[in-house]
GROMACS .gro file of C-alpha atoms in nm:
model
  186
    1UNK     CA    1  -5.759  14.210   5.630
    2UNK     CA    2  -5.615  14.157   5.973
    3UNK     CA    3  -5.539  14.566   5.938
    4UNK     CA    4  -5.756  14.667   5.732
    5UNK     CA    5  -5.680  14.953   5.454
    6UNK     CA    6  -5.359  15.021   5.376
    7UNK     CA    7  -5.320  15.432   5.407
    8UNK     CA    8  -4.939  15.488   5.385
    9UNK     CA    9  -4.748  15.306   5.172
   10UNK     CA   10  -4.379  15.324   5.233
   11UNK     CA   11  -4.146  15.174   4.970
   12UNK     CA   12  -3.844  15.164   5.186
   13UNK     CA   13  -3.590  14.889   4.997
   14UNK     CA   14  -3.205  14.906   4.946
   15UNK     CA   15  -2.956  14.681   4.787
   16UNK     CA   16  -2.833  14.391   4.967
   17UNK     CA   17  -2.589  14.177   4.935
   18UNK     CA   18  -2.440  14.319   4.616
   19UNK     CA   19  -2.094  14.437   4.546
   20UNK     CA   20  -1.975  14.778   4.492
   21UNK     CA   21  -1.807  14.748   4.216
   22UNK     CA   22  -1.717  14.931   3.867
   23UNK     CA   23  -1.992  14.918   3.621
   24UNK     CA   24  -1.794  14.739   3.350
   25UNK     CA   25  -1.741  14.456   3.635
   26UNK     CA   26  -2.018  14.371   3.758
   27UNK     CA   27  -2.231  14.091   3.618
   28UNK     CA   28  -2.603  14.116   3.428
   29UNK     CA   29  -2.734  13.904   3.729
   30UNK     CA   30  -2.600  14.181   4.000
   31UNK     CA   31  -2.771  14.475   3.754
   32UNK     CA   32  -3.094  14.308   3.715
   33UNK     CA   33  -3.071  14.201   4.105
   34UNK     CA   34  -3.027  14.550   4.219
   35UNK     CA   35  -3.312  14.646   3.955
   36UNK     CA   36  -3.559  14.395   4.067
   37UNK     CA   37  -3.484  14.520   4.416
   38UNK     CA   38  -3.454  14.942   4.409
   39UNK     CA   39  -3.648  14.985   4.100
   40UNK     CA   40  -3.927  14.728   4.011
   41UNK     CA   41  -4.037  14.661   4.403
   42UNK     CA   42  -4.134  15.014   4.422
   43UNK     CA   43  -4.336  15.011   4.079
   44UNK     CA   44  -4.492  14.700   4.167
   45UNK     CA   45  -4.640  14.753   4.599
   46UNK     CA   46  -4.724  15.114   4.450
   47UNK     CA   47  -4.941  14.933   4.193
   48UNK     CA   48  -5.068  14.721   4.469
   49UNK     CA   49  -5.240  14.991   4.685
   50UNK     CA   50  -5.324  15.244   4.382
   51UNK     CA   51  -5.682  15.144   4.319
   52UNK     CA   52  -5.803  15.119   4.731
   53UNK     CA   53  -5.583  15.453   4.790
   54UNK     CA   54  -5.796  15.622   4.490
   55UNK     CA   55  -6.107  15.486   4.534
   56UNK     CA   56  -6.089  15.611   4.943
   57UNK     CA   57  -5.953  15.940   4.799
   58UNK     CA   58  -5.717  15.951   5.037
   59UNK     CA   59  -5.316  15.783   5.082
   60UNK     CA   60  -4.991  15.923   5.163
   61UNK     CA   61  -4.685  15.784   4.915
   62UNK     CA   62  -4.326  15.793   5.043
   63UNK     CA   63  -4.040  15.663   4.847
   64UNK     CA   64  -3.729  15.594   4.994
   65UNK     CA   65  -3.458  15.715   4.724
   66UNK     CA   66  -3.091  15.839   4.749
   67UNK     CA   67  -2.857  16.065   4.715
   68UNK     CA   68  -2.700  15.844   4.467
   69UNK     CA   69  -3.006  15.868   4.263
   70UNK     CA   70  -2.990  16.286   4.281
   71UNK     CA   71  -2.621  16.301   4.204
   72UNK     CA   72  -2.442  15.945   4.099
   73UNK     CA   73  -2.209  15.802   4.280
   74UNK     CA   74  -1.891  15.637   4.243
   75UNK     CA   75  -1.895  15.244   4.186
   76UNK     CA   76  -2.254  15.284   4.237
   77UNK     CA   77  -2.388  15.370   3.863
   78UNK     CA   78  -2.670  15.113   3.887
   79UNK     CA   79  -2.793  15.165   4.221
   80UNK     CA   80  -2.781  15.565   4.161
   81UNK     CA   81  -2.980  15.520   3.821
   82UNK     CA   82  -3.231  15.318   4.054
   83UNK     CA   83  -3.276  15.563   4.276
   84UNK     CA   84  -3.309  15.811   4.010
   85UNK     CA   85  -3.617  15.644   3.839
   86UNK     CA   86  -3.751  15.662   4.158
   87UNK     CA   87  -3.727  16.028   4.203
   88UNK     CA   88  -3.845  16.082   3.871
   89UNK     CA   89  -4.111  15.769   3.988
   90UNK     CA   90  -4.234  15.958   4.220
   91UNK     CA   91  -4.228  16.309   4.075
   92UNK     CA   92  -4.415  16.123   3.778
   93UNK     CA   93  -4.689  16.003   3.988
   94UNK     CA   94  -4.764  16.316   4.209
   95UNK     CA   95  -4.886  16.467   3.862
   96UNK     CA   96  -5.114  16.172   3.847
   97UNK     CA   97  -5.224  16.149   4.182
   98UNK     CA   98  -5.297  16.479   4.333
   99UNK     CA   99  -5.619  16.461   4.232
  100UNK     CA  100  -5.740  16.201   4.435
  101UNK     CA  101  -5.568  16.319   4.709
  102UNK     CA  102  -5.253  16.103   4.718
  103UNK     CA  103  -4.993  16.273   4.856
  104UNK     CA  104  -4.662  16.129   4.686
  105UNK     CA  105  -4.285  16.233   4.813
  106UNK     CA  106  -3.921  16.052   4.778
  107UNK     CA  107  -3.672  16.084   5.085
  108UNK     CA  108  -3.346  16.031   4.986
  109UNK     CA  109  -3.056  15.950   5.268
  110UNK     CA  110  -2.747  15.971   5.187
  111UNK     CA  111  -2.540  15.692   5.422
  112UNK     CA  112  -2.722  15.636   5.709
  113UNK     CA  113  -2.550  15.420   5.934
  114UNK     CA  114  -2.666  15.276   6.271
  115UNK     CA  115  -2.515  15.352   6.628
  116UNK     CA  116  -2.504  15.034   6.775
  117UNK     CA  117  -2.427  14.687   6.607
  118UNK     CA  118  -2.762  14.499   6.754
  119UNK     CA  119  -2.947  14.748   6.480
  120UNK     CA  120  -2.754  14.684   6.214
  121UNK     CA  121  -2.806  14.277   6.128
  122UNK     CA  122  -2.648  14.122   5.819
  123UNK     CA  123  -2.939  14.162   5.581
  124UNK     CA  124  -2.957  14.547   5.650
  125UNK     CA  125  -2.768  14.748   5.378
  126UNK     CA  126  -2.465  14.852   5.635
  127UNK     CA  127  -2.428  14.454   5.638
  128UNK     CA  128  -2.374  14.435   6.061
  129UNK     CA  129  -2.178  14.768   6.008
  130UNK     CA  130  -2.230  15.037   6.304
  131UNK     CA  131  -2.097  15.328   6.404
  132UNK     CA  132  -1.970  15.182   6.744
  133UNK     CA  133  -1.776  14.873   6.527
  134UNK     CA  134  -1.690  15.092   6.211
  135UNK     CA  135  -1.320  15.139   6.215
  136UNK     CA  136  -1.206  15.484   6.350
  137UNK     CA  137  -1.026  15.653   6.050
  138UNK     CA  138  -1.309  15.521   5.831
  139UNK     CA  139  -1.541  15.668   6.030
  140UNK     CA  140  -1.352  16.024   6.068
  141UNK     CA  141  -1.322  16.005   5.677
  142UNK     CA  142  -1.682  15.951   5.667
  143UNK     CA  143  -1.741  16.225   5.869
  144UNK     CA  144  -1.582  16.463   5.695
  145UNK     CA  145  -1.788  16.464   5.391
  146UNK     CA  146  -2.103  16.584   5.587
  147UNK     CA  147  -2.084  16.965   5.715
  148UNK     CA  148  -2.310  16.857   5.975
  149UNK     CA  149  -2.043  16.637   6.165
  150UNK     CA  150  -2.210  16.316   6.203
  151UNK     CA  151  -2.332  16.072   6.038
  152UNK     CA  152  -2.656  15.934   6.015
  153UNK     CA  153  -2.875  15.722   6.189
  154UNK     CA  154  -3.219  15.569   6.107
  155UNK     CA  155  -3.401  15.808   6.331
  156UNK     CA  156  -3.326  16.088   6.118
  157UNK     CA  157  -3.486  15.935   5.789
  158UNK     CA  158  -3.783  15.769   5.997
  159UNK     CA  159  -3.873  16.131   6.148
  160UNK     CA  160  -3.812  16.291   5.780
  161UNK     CA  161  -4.088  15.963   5.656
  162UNK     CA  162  -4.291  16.050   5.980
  163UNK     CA  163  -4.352  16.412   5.892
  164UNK     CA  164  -4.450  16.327   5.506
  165UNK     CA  165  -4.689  16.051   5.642
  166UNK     CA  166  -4.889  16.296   5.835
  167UNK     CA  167  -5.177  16.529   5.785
  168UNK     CA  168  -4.959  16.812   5.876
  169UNK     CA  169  -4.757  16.743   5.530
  170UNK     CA  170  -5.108  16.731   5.326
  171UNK     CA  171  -4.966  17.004   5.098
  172UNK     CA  172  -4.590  16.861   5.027
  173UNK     CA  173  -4.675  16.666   4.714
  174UNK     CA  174  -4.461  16.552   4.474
  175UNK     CA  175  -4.106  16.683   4.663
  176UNK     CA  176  -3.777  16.496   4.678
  177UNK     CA  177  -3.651  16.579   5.034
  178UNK     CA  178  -3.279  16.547   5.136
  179UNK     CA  179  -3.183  16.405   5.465
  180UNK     CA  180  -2.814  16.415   5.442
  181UNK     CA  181  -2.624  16.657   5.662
  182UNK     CA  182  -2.525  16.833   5.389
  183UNK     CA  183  -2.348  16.569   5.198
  184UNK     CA  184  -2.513  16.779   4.897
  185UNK     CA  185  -2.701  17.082   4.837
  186UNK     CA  186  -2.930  17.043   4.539
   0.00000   0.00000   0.00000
């Protein structure tokens, strides 16, 4: 109430404090975890807002997914089936939405990792890891896989999540958009 109406909703979650790990070793608690957290939390604030955003005919959707969910990843197979029910989440709900005039998009980093260590606090998904602290060959290996030459930071998904929450964006609706350097061109 404080606010008033909610017009953008961002569902911007990541896993936290869960292990990368091979599928076959990780536990039913760290699958439904990682569920609850990537999956269901969208599902369930999107439900939250729905009605108000249609009855205003008017609201701006952006999920945050991943890369992982666009192409799997390595030691990552629940996370990047996560992610991929909420591209197809999303892609789902722009054919239900449009109509009311709810625009509905997924950004989907691939590593983002911050600059400095103050912006990157244990709960974060980097777990206190920054560019400044990560060690050097990791981060030259890191590197590497981006034909860009650097990794990312924050900004670079918040100004890709800034664009789809304007009015200038009003007719990008129901688009997966990559902010990855190049990591992978689908």
């Amino acid at each position: 109430d404080e606010f008033g109406q909610i017009d953008i909703l961002v569902n911007g979650v990541g896993w936290v404090d869960t292990p990368w790990g091979l599928f076959r070793e990780q536990t039913r608690e760290t699958w439904e975890k990682m569920i609850n957290l990537n999956f269901w939390s969208t599902i369930n604030c999107t439900r939250a807002v729905l009605d108000h955003m249609i009855e205003r005919k008017y609201g701006k959707i952006i999920n945050i997914g991943s890369e992982a969910g666009r192409t799997g990843e390595y030691r990552q197979v629940v996370y990047s089936a996560c992610k991929g029910g909420v591209i197809s989440f999303t892609k789902a709900l722009a054919k239900e939405l449009g109509r009311h005039n709810i625009n509905v998009n997924c950004v989907c980093p691939a590593g983002v990792i911050p600059e400095k260590a103050e912006h990157a606090g244990e709960l974060t998904m980097t777990q206190g890891v920054s560019q400044e602290n990560l060690p050097p060959e990791l981060k030259e290996r890191q590197i590497k896989m981006y034909p860009i030459g650097r990794l990312a930071v924050p900004q670079d998904v918040a100004s890709t999540v800034a664009f789809l929450a304007s009015d200038v964006a009003s007719f990008i609706h129901g688009q997966t958009v990559s902010v990855n350097g190049g990591y992978s061109t689908l």
